[in-house]
Amino acid sequence: MARFVNAWAREGVVFTRGTTESINLVAASWAGPTCGAGYGGSDGDGPSLEHRPLQILCQEKGATLRMVEITEDGRIDLSDFGRALESKPKIVAFPYVSNSLGR
């Protein structure tokens, strides 16, 4: 698996039970020490459609979370996503299936 995802080593690959557990792990171990107040300007530390752990982390650290717009048919607005990436966010998170949209 490490070779498949081009990880630095086998120890760099972590398996979890699901997305919520994974994003909680990232928020607690990497994003917590990395993100902070003022990073990313008005565009935020990272665009996200829905990840409550990152929202809580931003509240605790004083970081900003930039939500990416979605189209009327529930797709990520790629123009807005491109604008969000211009600020070089530290983390980008989006679901394969949205709990918010139910699809």
PDB file of C-alpha atoms in Angstrom:
ATOM      1  CA  MET A   1       0.000   0.000   0.000  1.00  0.00           C
ATOM      2  CA  ALA A   2       2.829   2.427   0.852  1.00  0.00           C
ATOM      3  CA  ARG A   3       4.281   2.006  -2.623  1.00  0.00           C
ATOM      4  CA  PHE A   4       0.840   2.399  -4.228  1.00  0.00           C
ATOM      5  CA  VAL A   5       0.166   5.757  -2.514  1.00  0.00           C
ATOM      6  CA  ASN A   6       3.835   6.811  -2.720  1.00  0.00           C
ATOM      7  CA  ALA A   7       4.159   7.116   1.073  1.00  0.00           C
ATOM      8  CA  TRP A   8       7.557   7.881   2.583  1.00  0.00           C
ATOM      9  CA  ALA A   9       7.556   4.479   4.326  1.00  0.00           C
ATOM     10  CA  ARG A  10       5.247   1.665   5.408  1.00  0.00           C
ATOM     11  CA  GLU A  11       4.849   3.464   8.738  1.00  0.00           C
ATOM     12  CA  GLY A  12       3.386   6.434   6.855  1.00  0.00           C
ATOM     13  CA  VAL A  13       0.214   4.524   5.988  1.00  0.00           C
ATOM     14  CA  VAL A  14      -2.535   4.392   8.615  1.00  0.00           C
ATOM     15  CA  PHE A  15      -5.777   2.467   8.222  1.00  0.00           C
ATOM     16  CA  THR A  16      -8.898   3.562  10.071  1.00  0.00           C
ATOM     17  CA  ARG A  17     -12.523   2.414  10.204  1.00  0.00           C
ATOM     18  CA  GLY A  18     -13.839   5.343   8.183  1.00  0.00           C
ATOM     19  CA  THR A  19     -13.726   8.952   7.143  1.00  0.00           C
ATOM     20  CA  THR A  20     -14.784  10.431  10.483  1.00  0.00           C
ATOM     21  CA  GLU A  21     -12.092   8.538  12.369  1.00  0.00           C
ATOM     22  CA  SER A  22      -9.531   9.503   9.729  1.00  0.00           C
ATOM     23  CA  ILE A  23     -10.328  13.208   9.769  1.00  0.00           C
ATOM     24  CA  ASN A  24     -10.349  13.204  13.585  1.00  0.00           C
ATOM     25  CA  LEU A  25      -6.873  11.661  13.504  1.00  0.00           C
ATOM     26  CA  VAL A  26      -5.636  14.263  11.020  1.00  0.00           C
ATOM     27  CA  ALA A  27      -7.201  17.112  13.006  1.00  0.00           C
ATOM     28  CA  ALA A  28      -5.659  15.931  16.277  1.00  0.00           C
ATOM     29  CA  SER A  29      -2.211  14.878  15.101  1.00  0.00           C
ATOM     30  CA  TRP A  30      -1.295  17.061  12.118  1.00  0.00           C
ATOM     31  CA  ALA A  31      -3.667  19.991  11.706  1.00  0.00           C
ATOM     32  CA  GLY A  32      -3.726  20.923  15.401  1.00  0.00           C
ATOM     33  CA  PRO A  33      -0.009  21.759  15.588  1.00  0.00           C
ATOM     34  CA  THR A  34       0.125  23.087  12.010  1.00  0.00           C
ATOM     35  CA  CYS A  35      -2.870  25.407  11.637  1.00  0.00           C
ATOM     36  CA  GLY A  36      -3.199  28.573  13.629  1.00  0.00           C
ATOM     37  CA  ALA A  37      -4.559  32.079  13.845  1.00  0.00           C
ATOM     38  CA  GLY A  38      -4.007  34.256  10.848  1.00  0.00           C
ATOM     39  CA  TYR A  39      -2.778  31.608   8.426  1.00  0.00           C
ATOM     40  CA  GLY A  40      -4.353  31.760   4.998  1.00  0.00           C
ATOM     41  CA  GLY A  41      -5.850  35.231   5.251  1.00  0.00           C
ATOM     42  CA  SER A  42      -9.528  35.533   4.419  1.00  0.00           C
ATOM     43  CA  ASP A  43      -9.447  32.335   2.372  1.00  0.00           C
ATOM     44  CA  GLY A  44      -8.740  30.208   5.434  1.00  0.00           C
ATOM     45  CA  ASP A  45      -6.507  27.340   6.400  1.00  0.00           C
ATOM     46  CA  GLY A  46      -8.376  24.917   4.211  1.00  0.00           C
ATOM     47  CA  PRO A  47     -11.480  24.584   2.083  1.00  0.00           C
ATOM     48  CA  SER A  48     -13.984  22.028   3.306  1.00  0.00           C
ATOM     49  CA  LEU A  49     -17.534  21.033   2.497  1.00  0.00           C
ATOM     50  CA  GLU A  50     -18.317  19.489   5.845  1.00  0.00           C
ATOM     51  CA  HIS A  51     -15.840  18.172   8.383  1.00  0.00           C
ATOM     52  CA  ARG A  52     -16.924  19.071  11.893  1.00  0.00           C
ATOM     53  CA  PRO A  53     -13.568  18.083  13.468  1.00  0.00           C
ATOM     54  CA  LEU A  54     -11.842  20.713  11.336  1.00  0.00           C
ATOM     55  CA  GLN A  55     -14.491  23.286  12.256  1.00  0.00           C
ATOM     56  CA  ILE A  56     -13.880  22.611  15.956  1.00  0.00           C
ATOM     57  CA  LEU A  57     -10.116  22.750  15.442  1.00  0.00           C
ATOM     58  CA  CYS A  58     -10.386  26.141  13.751  1.00  0.00           C
ATOM     59  CA  GLN A  59     -12.457  27.469  16.651  1.00  0.00           C
ATOM     60  CA  GLU A  60      -9.881  26.225  19.159  1.00  0.00           C
ATOM     61  CA  LYS A  61      -6.819  27.475  17.254  1.00  0.00           C
ATOM     62  CA  GLY A  62      -8.235  30.707  15.844  1.00  0.00           C
ATOM     63  CA  ALA A  63      -7.691  29.459  12.310  1.00  0.00           C
ATOM     64  CA  THR A  64     -10.173  30.057   9.524  1.00  0.00           C
ATOM     65  CA  LEU A  65     -12.075  27.498   7.499  1.00  0.00           C
ATOM     66  CA  ARG A  66     -12.994  28.341   3.936  1.00  0.00           C
ATOM     67  CA  MET A  67     -16.086  26.552   2.721  1.00  0.00           C
ATOM     68  CA  VAL A  68     -16.161  25.894  -1.020  1.00  0.00           C
ATOM     69  CA  GLU A  69     -19.357  26.769  -2.870  1.00  0.00           C
ATOM     70  CA  ILE A  70     -21.434  24.024  -4.426  1.00  0.00           C
ATOM     71  CA  THR A  71     -23.530  24.192  -7.568  1.00  0.00           C
ATOM     72  CA  GLU A  72     -27.325  23.927  -7.599  1.00  0.00           C
ATOM     73  CA  ASP A  73     -27.052  20.237  -8.480  1.00  0.00           C
ATOM     74  CA  GLY A  74     -24.819  19.556  -5.425  1.00  0.00           C
ATOM     75  CA  ARG A  75     -21.414  19.433  -7.122  1.00  0.00           C
ATOM     76  CA  ILE A  76     -18.274  21.247  -5.985  1.00  0.00           C
ATOM     77  CA  ASP A  77     -17.995  24.590  -7.778  1.00  0.00           C
ATOM     78  CA  LEU A  78     -14.644  24.046  -9.485  1.00  0.00           C
ATOM     79  CA  SER A  79     -14.092  27.772 -10.090  1.00  0.00           C
ATOM     80  CA  ASP A  80     -14.531  28.513  -6.389  1.00  0.00           C
ATOM     81  CA  PHE A  81     -12.395  25.497  -5.492  1.00  0.00           C
ATOM     82  CA  GLY A  82      -9.624  26.853  -7.732  1.00  0.00           C
ATOM     83  CA  ARG A  83      -9.829  30.240  -6.004  1.00  0.00           C
ATOM     84  CA  ALA A  84      -9.621  28.516  -2.623  1.00  0.00           C
ATOM     85  CA  LEU A  85      -6.460  26.663  -3.673  1.00  0.00           C
ATOM     86  CA  GLU A  86      -4.744  29.921  -4.663  1.00  0.00           C
ATOM     87  CA  SER A  87      -4.234  30.744  -0.964  1.00  0.00           C
ATOM     88  CA  LYS A  88      -2.225  27.500  -0.587  1.00  0.00           C
ATOM     89  CA  PRO A  89      -4.276  25.932   2.217  1.00  0.00           C
ATOM     90  CA  LYS A  90      -2.593  23.500   4.577  1.00  0.00           C
ATOM     91  CA  ILE A  91      -5.347  20.923   4.221  1.00  0.00           C
ATOM     92  CA  VAL A  92      -8.223  20.304   1.815  1.00  0.00           C
ATOM     93  CA  ALA A  93     -11.041  17.981   2.808  1.00  0.00           C
ATOM     94  CA  PHE A  94     -14.133  16.913   0.924  1.00  0.00           C
ATOM     95  CA  PRO A  95     -16.315  13.829   1.105  1.00  0.00           C
ATOM     96  CA  TYR A  96     -16.949  11.209  -1.526  1.00  0.00           C
ATOM     97  CA  VAL A  97     -20.568  11.163  -0.371  1.00  0.00           C
ATOM     98  CA  SER A  98     -21.905  14.199   1.455  1.00  0.00           C
ATOM     99  CA  ASN A  99     -23.664  13.811   4.797  1.00  0.00           C
ATOM    100  CA  SER A 100     -24.961  17.370   4.355  1.00  0.00           C
ATOM    101  CA  LEU A 101     -26.425  16.849   0.907  1.00  0.00           C
ATOM    102  CA  GLY A 102     -27.482  13.221   1.347  1.00  0.00           C
ATOM    103  CA  ARG A 103     -25.798  12.073  -1.854  1.00  0.00           C
TER     104      ARG A 103
END
